[in-house]
């Protein structure tokens, strides 16, 4: 028979046991920070209606046009694997009536996302993001504080050399006029733009500023800047955001052509970078204000701001840094057994020790006591508890002090309390 060999799907990765600690570290720090600032965790399903993203992130964005994993169910629903986190959170915020509660509402998430992108180093088709979203707050201090919180998470993760790029992309009042000026400029350079950007000039000219092609980058440098065309309200909002950032001394740079790839943003947009392997700049995450999105998706007119960070990118950095694994408490107890009866008794005892928060290890699959004792010594157990045939019949257990070799027999029902006492007395 022909040998069948399966591999993971292109652009996906397994999170092996060795790597779990990095994911846990990021998730634990996120949970701590989120709790401190009053963010509630919201897990949305991995599948959502396609229309949510087409409407939310915009029909002519790369995400909606090229990158969604779409499926049609037997019932005829058009679903997609979620490509980003904000639109689903907004959907849930509306669906669960959070709009009607006292605002602001602060929510966060941590989970996998899916984009059919060209796989390359650091870019996956299934990747993890964490994100924070704040609803019902239009004061610029919310923008500054969110940036501060994201910065704080990276600081807790000991990620250094973080820089923040920030810009304002205006709102529906002032962006149309800027758009005209930009289109005029881009048309004058049309012959030098990449194929995609030639289309973008007509459909979504701001996206040209987001193009990674070298020739478009050059054109971008000379392009008119949104910041020179902000209306009074947007100008004042942005000025305040920068004042707050100055006040808390965050290392930001004005990035006049930063636009972000999704349509829902307005006013403040930001991106975080650090220095990756080989000294290259690495985008860790970004976000911005999306004051119109709740209404666009069917809710009330609620201002909002949020951002998302790439977990693989962060792990790439912390792996190269001085990441220290939280030392697990040393296994103090080893449970050894002899014969089927002994094995059955020890199985229940593990659970008793777990409830008593005493870490135990065992080798239930092994029959030989010698092998089990060697294992107990290897894990550094202070006590080994042995249940042989005789002990199993008596409902008793031998407690062996691994340092002195001294052995005592106690009843199984008393074993947890006895071990607890001995560990405490040390
Ligand atoms: P975005 O949602 O596109 O603003 O991305 C936010 C962050 O998520 C980026 O800065 C990356 O760190 C990360 N990210 C986005 N797309 C991918 C991907 N395909 N693979 C790995 N990380 C990604």
PDB file of N, CA and C in Angstrom, residues 54-61 169 175 203-204 206-207 259-266 289-290 293 296:
ATOM      1  N   UNK A  54     -17.547  41.891   5.165  1.00  0.00           N
ATOM      2  CA  UNK A  54     -17.638  42.665   3.926  1.00  0.00           C
ATOM      3  C   UNK A  54     -18.107  44.070   4.287  1.00  0.00           C
ATOM      4  N   UNK A  55     -19.114  44.142   5.140  1.00  0.00           N
ATOM      5  CA  UNK A  55     -19.637  45.429   5.584  1.00  0.00           C
ATOM      6  C   UNK A  55     -18.665  46.124   6.531  1.00  0.00           C
ATOM      7  N   UNK A  56     -18.139  45.346   7.471  1.00  0.00           N
ATOM      8  CA  UNK A  56     -17.317  45.902   8.537  1.00  0.00           C
ATOM      9  C   UNK A  56     -15.969  46.403   8.061  1.00  0.00           C
ATOM     10  N   UNK A  57     -15.144  45.495   7.508  1.00  0.00           N
ATOM     11  CA  UNK A  57     -13.797  45.934   7.129  1.00  0.00           C
ATOM     12  C   UNK A  57     -13.780  46.609   5.762  1.00  0.00           C
ATOM     13  N   UNK A  58     -14.869  46.447   4.989  1.00  0.00           N
ATOM     14  CA  UNK A  58     -14.965  47.119   3.700  1.00  0.00           C
ATOM     15  C   UNK A  58     -14.829  46.149   2.547  1.00  0.00           C
ATOM     16  N   UNK A  59     -15.743  46.278   1.554  1.00  0.00           N
ATOM     17  CA  UNK A  59     -15.805  45.319   0.451  1.00  0.00           C
ATOM     18  C   UNK A  59     -14.539  45.338  -0.402  1.00  0.00           C
ATOM     19  N   UNK A  60     -13.892  46.505  -0.517  1.00  0.00           N
ATOM     20  CA  UNK A  60     -12.714  46.521  -1.398  1.00  0.00           C
ATOM     21  C   UNK A  60     -11.383  46.509  -0.641  1.00  0.00           C
ATOM     22  N   UNK A  61     -11.391  45.963   0.553  1.00  0.00           N
ATOM     23  CA  UNK A  61     -10.120  45.754   1.266  1.00  0.00           C
ATOM     24  C   UNK A  61      -9.531  44.413   0.853  1.00  0.00           C
ATOM     25  N   UNK A 169      -6.518  59.927  10.539  1.00  0.00           N
ATOM     26  CA  UNK A 169      -7.016  59.833   9.157  1.00  0.00           C
ATOM     27  C   UNK A 169      -8.348  60.571   9.010  1.00  0.00           C
ATOM     28  N   UNK A 175     -12.386  63.810   5.435  1.00  0.00           N
ATOM     29  CA  UNK A 175     -11.640  62.900   4.563  1.00  0.00           C
ATOM     30  C   UNK A 175     -12.002  63.045   3.078  1.00  0.00           C
ATOM     31  N   UNK A 203     -10.872  53.082  -6.463  1.00  0.00           N
ATOM     32  CA  UNK A 203     -11.767  52.461  -5.470  1.00  0.00           C
ATOM     33  C   UNK A 203     -11.512  52.925  -4.039  1.00  0.00           C
ATOM     34  N   UNK A 204     -10.244  53.011  -3.651  1.00  0.00           N
ATOM     35  CA  UNK A 204      -9.905  53.278  -2.254  1.00  0.00           C
ATOM     36  C   UNK A 204      -8.509  53.899  -2.183  1.00  0.00           C
ATOM     37  N   UNK A 206      -6.828  55.859  -0.363  1.00  0.00           N
ATOM     38  CA  UNK A 206      -6.001  55.885   0.854  1.00  0.00           C
ATOM     39  C   UNK A 206      -5.158  54.614   0.998  1.00  0.00           C
ATOM     40  N   UNK A 207      -5.686  53.516   0.441  1.00  0.00           N
ATOM     41  CA  UNK A 207      -4.974  52.241   0.551  1.00  0.00           C
ATOM     42  C   UNK A 207      -3.648  52.248  -0.216  1.00  0.00           C
ATOM     43  N   UNK A 259      -2.226  54.604   7.379  1.00  0.00           N
ATOM     44  CA  UNK A 259      -3.681  54.584   7.151  1.00  0.00           C
ATOM     45  C   UNK A 259      -4.359  53.321   7.667  1.00  0.00           C
ATOM     46  N   UNK A 260      -3.603  52.212   7.809  1.00  0.00           N
ATOM     47  CA  UNK A 260      -4.160  50.915   8.198  1.00  0.00           C
ATOM     48  C   UNK A 260      -5.021  50.341   7.065  1.00  0.00           C
ATOM     49  N   UNK A 261      -5.092  49.012   7.044  1.00  0.00           N
ATOM     50  CA  UNK A 261      -5.699  48.356   5.885  1.00  0.00           C
ATOM     51  C   UNK A 261      -7.216  48.211   5.887  1.00  0.00           C
ATOM     52  N   UNK A 262      -7.869  48.599   6.946  1.00  0.00           N
ATOM     53  CA  UNK A 262      -9.310  48.337   7.032  1.00  0.00           C
ATOM     54  C   UNK A 262     -10.103  49.642   6.939  1.00  0.00           C
ATOM     55  N   UNK A 263     -11.314  49.522   6.414  1.00  0.00           N
ATOM     56  CA  UNK A 263     -12.103  50.737   6.140  1.00  0.00           C
ATOM     57  C   UNK A 263     -12.727  51.379   7.368  1.00  0.00           C
ATOM     58  N   UNK A 264     -12.872  50.620   8.454  1.00  0.00           N
ATOM     59  CA  UNK A 264     -13.701  51.165   9.526  1.00  0.00           C
ATOM     60  C   UNK A 264     -13.032  52.251  10.375  1.00  0.00           C
ATOM     61  N   UNK A 265     -11.756  52.457  10.174  1.00  0.00           N
ATOM     62  CA  UNK A 265     -11.071  53.420  11.048  1.00  0.00           C
ATOM     63  C   UNK A 265     -11.391  54.876  10.725  1.00  0.00           C
ATOM     64  N   UNK A 266     -11.329  55.705  11.754  1.00  0.00           N
ATOM     65  CA  UNK A 266     -11.378  57.153  11.567  1.00  0.00           C
ATOM     66  C   UNK A 266     -10.485  57.780  12.644  1.00  0.00           C
ATOM     67  N   UNK A 289      -9.347  54.290  16.052  1.00  0.00           N
ATOM     68  CA  UNK A 289     -10.726  54.612  16.367  1.00  0.00           C
ATOM     69  C   UNK A 289     -11.652  54.073  15.277  1.00  0.00           C
ATOM     70  N   UNK A 290     -12.825  53.642  15.644  1.00  0.00           N
ATOM     71  CA  UNK A 290     -13.806  53.207  14.631  1.00  0.00           C
ATOM     72  C   UNK A 290     -15.191  53.666  15.070  1.00  0.00           C
ATOM     73  N   UNK A 293     -18.449  52.228  13.228  1.00  0.00           N
ATOM     74  CA  UNK A 293     -18.661  50.799  12.950  1.00  0.00           C
ATOM     75  C   UNK A 293     -19.882  50.204  13.637  1.00  0.00           C
ATOM     76  N   UNK A 296     -22.801  51.122  11.634  1.00  0.00           N
ATOM     77  CA  UNK A 296     -22.743  50.467  10.318  1.00  0.00           C
ATOM     78  C   UNK A 296     -23.203  49.007  10.407  1.00  0.00           C
TER      79      UNK A 296
END
